[in-house]
Amino acid sequence: MKALCWHGKNQVSVDNVPDPKIINDRDIVIKITSTAICGSDLHLYNGFIPTMEDGDIMGHEFMGEVVETGKAVGNLAIGDRVVIPFNIACGNCLHCKKDEWSLCDNSNPNAQLPEKLYGGTPSALFGYSHMYGGYAGGQAEYARVPYGDVGPYKVPEGLTDEQVLFLTDIFPTGYQAAENCNIQAGDTVAIWGCGPVGLFAIKSAFLLGAERVIAIDWVPERLKLAQEAGAEIWDYTKGNTLEYLKEATGGEGPNSCIDSVGMEAHGLSVDNVYDKAKQLARLGSDRPHVLREAIMACGKGGTVSFPGVYGGFLDKIPFGAAFAKGLTFKMGQTHVHRYLPKLMEHIQEGRIDPSFLITHRLPLTDAPQGYKMFKEKTDNCIKVVLKP
Amino acid sequence: MTYTANPYNLANDSDATDPRRIEPEDIRRADLPPSAPLHGAHGYPNVALPERIVSGLAGAALTTFAVTKRRDVSGAALALAGGYLMYRAASGHCPGYAALHTGTTHATTGSPTTDSPTAVIPHGQGIKVEKSFVIQRPASELFAYWRNFENLPRFMDHLESVTIQDDTHSHWVAKAPFGKTVAWDAEIINEIPDRLIAWRSTENADIPNTGSVSFKPATGGRGTVLKVNLEYLPPAGILGMAVAKLFGEEPNQQVSDDLRRFKSLMEAGEIPTVEGQPQGNKEGFTHRKPLLKTTM
Ligand SMILES: NC(=O)c1ccc[n+]([C@@H]2O[C@H](COP(=O)([O-])OP(=O)(O)OC[C@H]3O[C@@H](n4cnc5c(N)ncnc54)[C@H](O)[C@@H]3O)[C@@H](O)[C@H]2O)c1
Ligand SMILES: [Zn+2]
Ligand SMILES: [Zn+2]
């Protein structure tokens, strides 16, 4: 089959590789009908996530048709149309049972790596480095899906691929980010980053009852989509974001802040230039400029929610500010399985159509151009969907 | 519509109203006396790791990964050459077991040999390993699986086979460097159904060893705490060097990996793996575990 393989920093290509097979009894194999490129893939593409190996198949946002089921999978039939959560989770461990699917104890064959680096292992992810399990991803024609009896979620009839594809990651991610803010009626939520995650966080914050959302980015077409979603927008290159947020909230600061940018913040602020230098010298993996700003901006007693990914040791974190203001921090990979039934219902009931952010539809063979365009935010690119 | 109920809520096989209640009725309260402290001197060699990362590399996790990955290759290559020893299959000194004799419980089998469980290893010369995992299955089930020693090679990577000879005796064969194997006979020196198994090698073992595994209910009915204690005497010569080199820094790692596989097998019914999946490398598939295995 054809698959998008990683060969080093900024080096990906569509290669011919063998077809996946059932390995464990709870595996299934699906024929992929749609798959997307994610902001998280850019961290791999840009070489900021360690433990990638030559030829690793990328992609964690994919869906398709069941073509083979393992002996222990009784709930799926050949031909079923399913979306696949990007977390790989067993459904049996304490965390899975507590609905904390991205913390599954059992799915990561390389658990010892995060165990040492982080003191505990998150669940494995598709196509996301060997530290996260080393599983082949879904930017391919076929994929093996472990724990096929609990992960894949059947697509109700009448819904198109484009309507449900983002249930695999970014819609639940934006939703969890907003849910983590514990939004109360009348709240103002500030959201950094109007990429796919930020855009879904905006929509979700409104679904969860926020009165105002202030969206921050600099890319015009992204800010435009944010505005269309009902947010007030702020181009951070135009002035001082902290002052703007203070003024926009009567001096109080937002009730909660969402960092949907993560470890690769753009910008020329003093701290970010310092982080960038460190990152280039490989002395640090993260540029936590937005994280710092969100903590400083957040109003007293508020919550800072971090869907944006961080990987290592961050410095110059204004922890004293967080302490003084009594802030709550919420973060982590999304527990996709937890949100699928609810969000599928929102889509079916027409309360949201996730396809609004697709700007590019490309054949899988053009995936390398898709990556480049998405990285450089050229051609107004917001979300790329690949068709194998 | 089949999507009304959350298909992911598997908690309904215990008490649906309380997802934390994991088959508590199955977990029998063991009345073992308090065992030795959980985090013994040999328990957590990795604690120093974050400090090493921070001091050595100014907080650069990435760099550490890269550097150690390289540093690791020699160790891993050695491992691939068969250099791993599988002492894990072996066993060890058992503080929990020792505690049994000082506590009030005398539900032990009490054979005369149990009075000096570590006698197979001269004092101070053994390598000790201690490791715990919480597993969401009843102690009785874990005990039953483990007690059938012939099951152990399923999750202990470098154990080739265990053959049961009689109720308390078994023959163990493990992979050794250069395609060789090492073997020993073991006898069970203590057994409390659903709670404890202790064993030790008998005379002429290639790797003298003693060990125990205990199963205790975790707090709040959250599964069973499995704890393994091992002590083994590394062999001399080239074999011993391989062992020492590989496990010198972190003798816990292999045991930890084995127990994690055991946990997965018991909880999820299978051991996670990516070996044999497609990959766009020269071989066309993921052909081994990454060479990052033992240290970072
Ligand atoms: N927690 C999870 O489970 C999860 C899941 C998916 C994605 N993510 C993470 O969420 C983040 C966003 O993903 P995405 O797909 O939307 O990526 P993206 O790259 O498309 O979007 C990031 C946006 O942030 C903007 N930005 C950069 N610097 C900024 C700054 N200083 N201030 C304000 N905005 C700034 C960029 O212009 C861009 O529009 C990534 O870190 C990704 O890894 C996390
Ligand atoms: Zn994603
Ligand atoms: Zn799990």
Tab-separated table of C-alpha atoms in Angstrom, chain B residues 124-233:
chain	number	residue	atom	x	y	z
B	124	GLY	CA	25.979	-8.985	50.171
B	125	GLN	CA	26.841	-10.523	46.806
B	126	GLY	CA	23.444	-10.719	45.180
B	127	ILE	CA	21.757	-8.180	42.979
B	128	LYS	CA	18.363	-7.261	44.301
B	129	VAL	CA	15.377	-6.127	42.346
B	130	GLU	CA	12.059	-5.002	43.676
B	131	LYS	CA	9.118	-3.894	41.568
B	132	SER	CA	5.388	-3.359	41.999
B	133	PHE	CA	2.466	-2.954	39.601
B	134	VAL	CA	-1.233	-2.490	40.219
B	135	ILE	CA	-3.365	-4.789	38.094
B	136	GLN	CA	-7.134	-4.549	37.655
B	137	ARG	CA	-7.819	-8.227	38.169
B	138	PRO	CA	-8.592	-10.224	41.285
B	139	ALA	CA	-5.616	-11.561	43.227
B	140	SER	CA	-6.903	-15.120	42.842
B	141	GLU	CA	-6.740	-14.864	39.067
B	142	LEU	CA	-3.250	-13.363	39.015
B	143	PHE	CA	-2.024	-15.932	41.488
B	144	ALA	CA	-3.456	-18.811	39.484
B	145	TYR	CA	-1.825	-17.629	36.260
B	146	TRP	CA	1.553	-17.047	37.864
B	147	ARG	CA	1.492	-20.228	39.919
B	148	ASN	CA	1.489	-22.184	36.705
B	149	PHE	CA	5.146	-21.324	36.033
B	150	GLU	CA	4.888	-22.660	32.507
B	151	ASN	CA	2.955	-19.442	31.715
B	152	LEU	CA	5.852	-17.190	32.655
B	153	PRO	CA	7.757	-17.239	29.340
B	154	ARG	CA	4.690	-15.637	27.744
B	155	PHE	CA	5.568	-12.306	29.314
B	156	MET	CA	9.148	-12.761	30.546
B	157	ASP	CA	11.082	-11.923	27.439
B	158	HIS	CA	14.270	-13.816	27.995
B	159	LEU	CA	12.889	-16.878	29.627
B	160	GLU	CA	12.827	-19.745	27.188
B	161	SER	CA	10.845	-22.316	29.115
B	162	VAL	CA	9.786	-23.491	32.519
B	163	THR	CA	8.932	-27.133	33.048
B	164	ILE	CA	6.991	-28.195	36.082
B	165	GLN	CA	8.407	-31.314	37.667
B	166	ASP	CA	6.192	-31.757	40.700
B	167	ASP	CA	4.135	-29.664	43.072
B	168	THR	CA	7.071	-27.593	44.276
B	169	HIS	CA	9.859	-28.228	41.754
B	170	SER	CA	10.413	-26.793	38.323
B	171	HIS	CA	13.173	-26.516	35.709
B	172	TRP	CA	13.937	-23.089	34.211
B	173	VAL	CA	15.785	-22.351	30.967
B	174	ALA	CA	16.714	-18.831	29.954
B	175	LYS	CA	18.417	-17.300	26.934
B	176	ALA	CA	22.027	-16.325	27.445
B	177	PRO	CA	24.563	-14.449	25.315
B	178	PHE	CA	26.010	-16.044	22.179
B	179	GLY	CA	23.022	-18.280	21.562
B	180	LYS	CA	23.560	-20.243	24.715
B	181	THR	CA	21.125	-20.953	27.454
B	182	VAL	CA	21.410	-21.116	31.201
B	183	ALA	CA	19.311	-23.341	33.394
B	184	TRP	CA	18.457	-24.053	36.970
B	185	ASP	CA	16.032	-26.003	39.078
B	186	ALA	CA	13.802	-24.119	41.452
B	187	GLU	CA	11.754	-25.114	44.417
B	188	ILE	CA	8.840	-23.323	45.997
B	189	ILE	CA	9.732	-22.463	49.545
B	190	ASN	CA	6.557	-20.723	50.542
B	191	GLU	CA	3.066	-20.460	49.193
B	192	ILE	CA	-0.090	-18.808	50.472
B	193	PRO	CA	-2.949	-19.322	48.043
B	194	ASP	CA	-3.924	-16.102	46.231
B	195	ARG	CA	-1.311	-14.112	48.146
B	196	LEU	CA	2.277	-15.256	47.914
B	197	ILE	CA	4.677	-17.527	46.090
B	198	ALA	CA	8.346	-17.668	47.088
B	199	TRP	CA	10.953	-19.810	45.396
B	200	ARG	CA	14.661	-20.315	45.119
B	201	SER	CA	17.084	-22.150	42.941
B	202	THR	CA	18.461	-25.448	44.134
B	203	GLU	CA	22.027	-26.662	43.927
B	204	ASN	CA	24.139	-26.261	40.797
B	205	ALA	CA	22.108	-23.423	39.365
B	206	ASP	CA	23.853	-21.473	36.600
B	207	ILE	CA	22.465	-18.383	38.247
B	208	PRO	CA	21.689	-18.871	41.917
B	209	ASN	CA	18.568	-16.921	42.725
B	210	THR	CA	15.629	-16.538	45.046
B	211	GLY	CA	12.423	-14.642	44.646
B	212	SER	CA	8.884	-14.009	45.656
B	213	VAL	CA	5.733	-12.545	44.222
B	214	SER	CA	2.925	-11.256	46.385
B	215	PHE	CA	-0.621	-10.160	45.558
B	216	LYS	CA	-2.460	-7.713	47.797
B	217	PRO	CA	-5.639	-5.714	47.296
B	218	ALA	CA	-5.039	-2.096	46.352
B	219	THR	CA	-6.825	0.648	48.249
B	220	GLY	CA	-10.461	1.303	47.456
B	221	GLY	CA	-10.903	-1.947	45.583
B	222	ARG	CA	-8.758	-0.606	42.754
B	223	GLY	CA	-7.256	-3.883	41.701
B	224	THR	CA	-4.390	-5.909	43.100
B	225	VAL	CA	-0.891	-4.752	43.971
B	226	LEU	CA	1.580	-7.237	42.588
B	227	LYS	CA	5.054	-7.063	44.028
B	228	VAL	CA	8.076	-9.002	42.939
B	229	ASN	CA	11.317	-9.345	44.871
B	230	LEU	CA	14.281	-11.001	43.259
B	231	GLU	CA	17.841	-11.595	44.198
B	232	TYR	CA	20.321	-13.309	41.950
B	233	LEU	CA	24.003	-13.957	41.892
